[in-house]
Short mmCIF file of C-alpha atoms in Angstrom, two decimals:
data_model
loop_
_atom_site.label_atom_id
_atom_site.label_comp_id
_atom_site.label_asym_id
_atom_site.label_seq_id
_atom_site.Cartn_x
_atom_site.Cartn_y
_atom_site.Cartn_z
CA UNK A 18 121.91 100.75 90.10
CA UNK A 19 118.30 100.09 91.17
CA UNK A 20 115.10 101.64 89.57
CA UNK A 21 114.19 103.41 92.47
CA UNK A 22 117.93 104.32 93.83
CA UNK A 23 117.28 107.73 93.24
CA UNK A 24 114.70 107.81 95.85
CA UNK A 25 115.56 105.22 98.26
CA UNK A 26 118.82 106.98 98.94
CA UNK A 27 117.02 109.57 100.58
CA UNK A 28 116.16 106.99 103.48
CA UNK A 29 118.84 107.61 105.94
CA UNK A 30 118.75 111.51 105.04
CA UNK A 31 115.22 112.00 105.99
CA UNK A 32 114.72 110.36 108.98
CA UNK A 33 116.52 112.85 111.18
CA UNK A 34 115.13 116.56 112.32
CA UNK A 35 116.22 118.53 109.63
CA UNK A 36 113.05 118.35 107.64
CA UNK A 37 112.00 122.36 107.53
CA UNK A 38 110.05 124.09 109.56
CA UNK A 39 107.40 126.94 109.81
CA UNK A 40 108.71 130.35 109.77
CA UNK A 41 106.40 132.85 111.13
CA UNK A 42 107.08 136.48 111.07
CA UNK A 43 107.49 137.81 114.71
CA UNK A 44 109.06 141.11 113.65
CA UNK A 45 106.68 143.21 111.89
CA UNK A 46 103.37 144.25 112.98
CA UNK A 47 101.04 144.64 110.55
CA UNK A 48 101.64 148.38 109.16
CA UNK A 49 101.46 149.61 106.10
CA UNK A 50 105.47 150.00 106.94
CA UNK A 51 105.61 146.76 107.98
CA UNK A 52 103.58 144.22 106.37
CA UNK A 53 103.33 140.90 108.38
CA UNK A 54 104.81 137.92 105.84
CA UNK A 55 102.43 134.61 105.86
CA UNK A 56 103.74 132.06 107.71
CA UNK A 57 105.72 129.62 105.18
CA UNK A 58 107.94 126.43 105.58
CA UNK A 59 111.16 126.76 105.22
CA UNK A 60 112.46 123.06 103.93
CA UNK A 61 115.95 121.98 104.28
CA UNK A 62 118.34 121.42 101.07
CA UNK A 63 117.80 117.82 101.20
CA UNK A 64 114.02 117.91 101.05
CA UNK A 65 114.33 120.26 98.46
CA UNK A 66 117.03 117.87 96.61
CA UNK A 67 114.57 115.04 97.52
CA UNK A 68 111.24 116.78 95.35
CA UNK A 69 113.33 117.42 92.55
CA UNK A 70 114.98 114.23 92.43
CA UNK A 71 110.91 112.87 92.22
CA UNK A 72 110.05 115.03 89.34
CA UNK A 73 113.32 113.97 87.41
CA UNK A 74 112.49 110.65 87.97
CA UNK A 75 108.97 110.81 86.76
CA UNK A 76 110.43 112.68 83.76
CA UNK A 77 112.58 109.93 83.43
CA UNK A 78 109.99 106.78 84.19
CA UNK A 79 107.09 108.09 82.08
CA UNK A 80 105.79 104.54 81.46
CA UNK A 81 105.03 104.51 85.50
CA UNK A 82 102.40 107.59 84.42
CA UNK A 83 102.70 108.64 88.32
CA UNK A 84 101.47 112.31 86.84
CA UNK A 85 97.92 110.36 87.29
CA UNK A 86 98.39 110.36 90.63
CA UNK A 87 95.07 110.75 91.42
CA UNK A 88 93.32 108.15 89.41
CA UNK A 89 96.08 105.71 90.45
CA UNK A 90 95.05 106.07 93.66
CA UNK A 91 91.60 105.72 93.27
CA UNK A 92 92.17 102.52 91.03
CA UNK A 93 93.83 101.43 94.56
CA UNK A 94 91.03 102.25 96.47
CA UNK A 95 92.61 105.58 98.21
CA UNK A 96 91.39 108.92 98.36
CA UNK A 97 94.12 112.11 97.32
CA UNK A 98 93.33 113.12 101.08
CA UNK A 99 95.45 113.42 103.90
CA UNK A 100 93.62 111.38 106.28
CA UNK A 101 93.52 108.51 103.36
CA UNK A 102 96.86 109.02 102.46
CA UNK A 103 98.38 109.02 105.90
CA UNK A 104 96.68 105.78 107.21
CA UNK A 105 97.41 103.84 104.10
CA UNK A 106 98.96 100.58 104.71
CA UNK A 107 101.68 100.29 101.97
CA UNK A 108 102.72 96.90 102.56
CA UNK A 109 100.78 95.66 99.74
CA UNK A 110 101.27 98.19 96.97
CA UNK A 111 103.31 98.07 94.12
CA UNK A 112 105.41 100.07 92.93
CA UNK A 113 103.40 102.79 91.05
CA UNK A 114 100.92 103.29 93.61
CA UNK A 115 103.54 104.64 95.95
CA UNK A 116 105.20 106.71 93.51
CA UNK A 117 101.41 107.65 92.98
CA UNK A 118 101.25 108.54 96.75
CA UNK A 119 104.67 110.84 97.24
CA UNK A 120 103.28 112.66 93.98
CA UNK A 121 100.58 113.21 95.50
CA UNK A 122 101.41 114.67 98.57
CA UNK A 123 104.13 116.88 96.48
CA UNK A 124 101.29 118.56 94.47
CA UNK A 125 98.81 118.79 97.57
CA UNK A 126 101.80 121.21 98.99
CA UNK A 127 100.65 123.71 96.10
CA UNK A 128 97.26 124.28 97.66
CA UNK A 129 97.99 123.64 101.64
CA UNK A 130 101.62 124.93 102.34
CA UNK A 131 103.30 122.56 105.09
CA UNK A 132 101.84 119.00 103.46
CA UNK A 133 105.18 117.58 102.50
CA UNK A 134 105.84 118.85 105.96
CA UNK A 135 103.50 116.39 107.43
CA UNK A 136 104.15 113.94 105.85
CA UNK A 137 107.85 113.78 106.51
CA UNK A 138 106.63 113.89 109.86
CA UNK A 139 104.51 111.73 110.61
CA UNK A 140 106.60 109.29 108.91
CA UNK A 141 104.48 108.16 106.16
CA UNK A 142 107.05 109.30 103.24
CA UNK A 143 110.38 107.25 104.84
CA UNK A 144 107.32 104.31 105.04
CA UNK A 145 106.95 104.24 101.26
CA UNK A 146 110.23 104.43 100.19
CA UNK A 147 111.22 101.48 102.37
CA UNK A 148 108.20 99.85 100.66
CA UNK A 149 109.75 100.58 97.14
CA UNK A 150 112.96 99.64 98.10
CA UNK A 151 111.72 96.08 99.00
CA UNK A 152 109.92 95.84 96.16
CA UNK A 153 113.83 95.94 94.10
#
C-alpha cells in the first residue's frame, strides 16, 4: 500500500456530481415562529469520508507537519487564499506542499462555509491528488 493510498483512492469518487450542495431554507419566513436557517452545504458521505480520512492521515504522518499549512505554503511561495490556492500550478510540488494545500482549504471551510465546496469544483482538489499520486 502506497503513502498516500488513503487519499488517492478518493480520485474516481470525487470527480462525479455528488459533491454537496447549498441548502437554502425556502420554507420559513423569517418569524419569530419561523426562523429562516442560514444557508449551509450539505456534503455528500464521501466528502465527508474524504476530510476525515485527511485528518487521520495527518494524525498518522506527523513528520509531514501539514498542521503548518500555512507557513508551508508560504515557504512555497503561495498565499492561504483562494485565488492563490486555486491557480496554483501543482506540477512541481512535492509532496507536503499539497498535503499543505487540501489542509488548507479544509480549515478555510471553518471561516467561509462552501470552500471545500469550491474547490471540489473547480477541480483543483482531484488536481492535487493526481499530483501526489505521481509523486508514489
Amino acid at each position: 500500500m502506497s503513502q498516500f493510498e488513503i487519499l488517492t483512492n478518493y480520485i474516481p469518487l470525487l470527480q462525479g456530481n455528488g459533491i454537496g450542495e447549498w441548502v437554502i431554507d425556502q420554507e420559513n419566513d423569517g418569524t419569530a415562529e419561523h426562523p429562516i436557517q442560514m444557508p449551509y452545504v450539505n456534503y455528500s458521505e464521501t466528502v465527508r469520508r474524504f476530510i476525515e480520512d485527511v485528518y487521520t492521515f495527518a494524525e498518522q504522518h506527523q513528520e509531514l507537519e501539514i498542521t503548518r499549512y500555512r507557513e508551508i505554503l508560504k515557504e512555497n511561495g503561495i498565499e492561504w487564499g483562494m485565488n492563490d490556492m486555486e491557480d496554483v500550478d501543482a506540477s512541481n510540488l512535492n509532496s507536503q506542499c499539497v498535503l499543505a494545500l487540501i489542509m488548507g482549504v479544509l480549515r478555510a471551510e471553518r471561516f467561509c462555509e462552501g470552500v471545500i465546496l469550491d474547490f471540489f469544483k473547480n477541480g483543483a482538489i482531484v488536481k492535487w491528488l493526481e499530483r501526489l499520486e505521481r509523486l508514489e
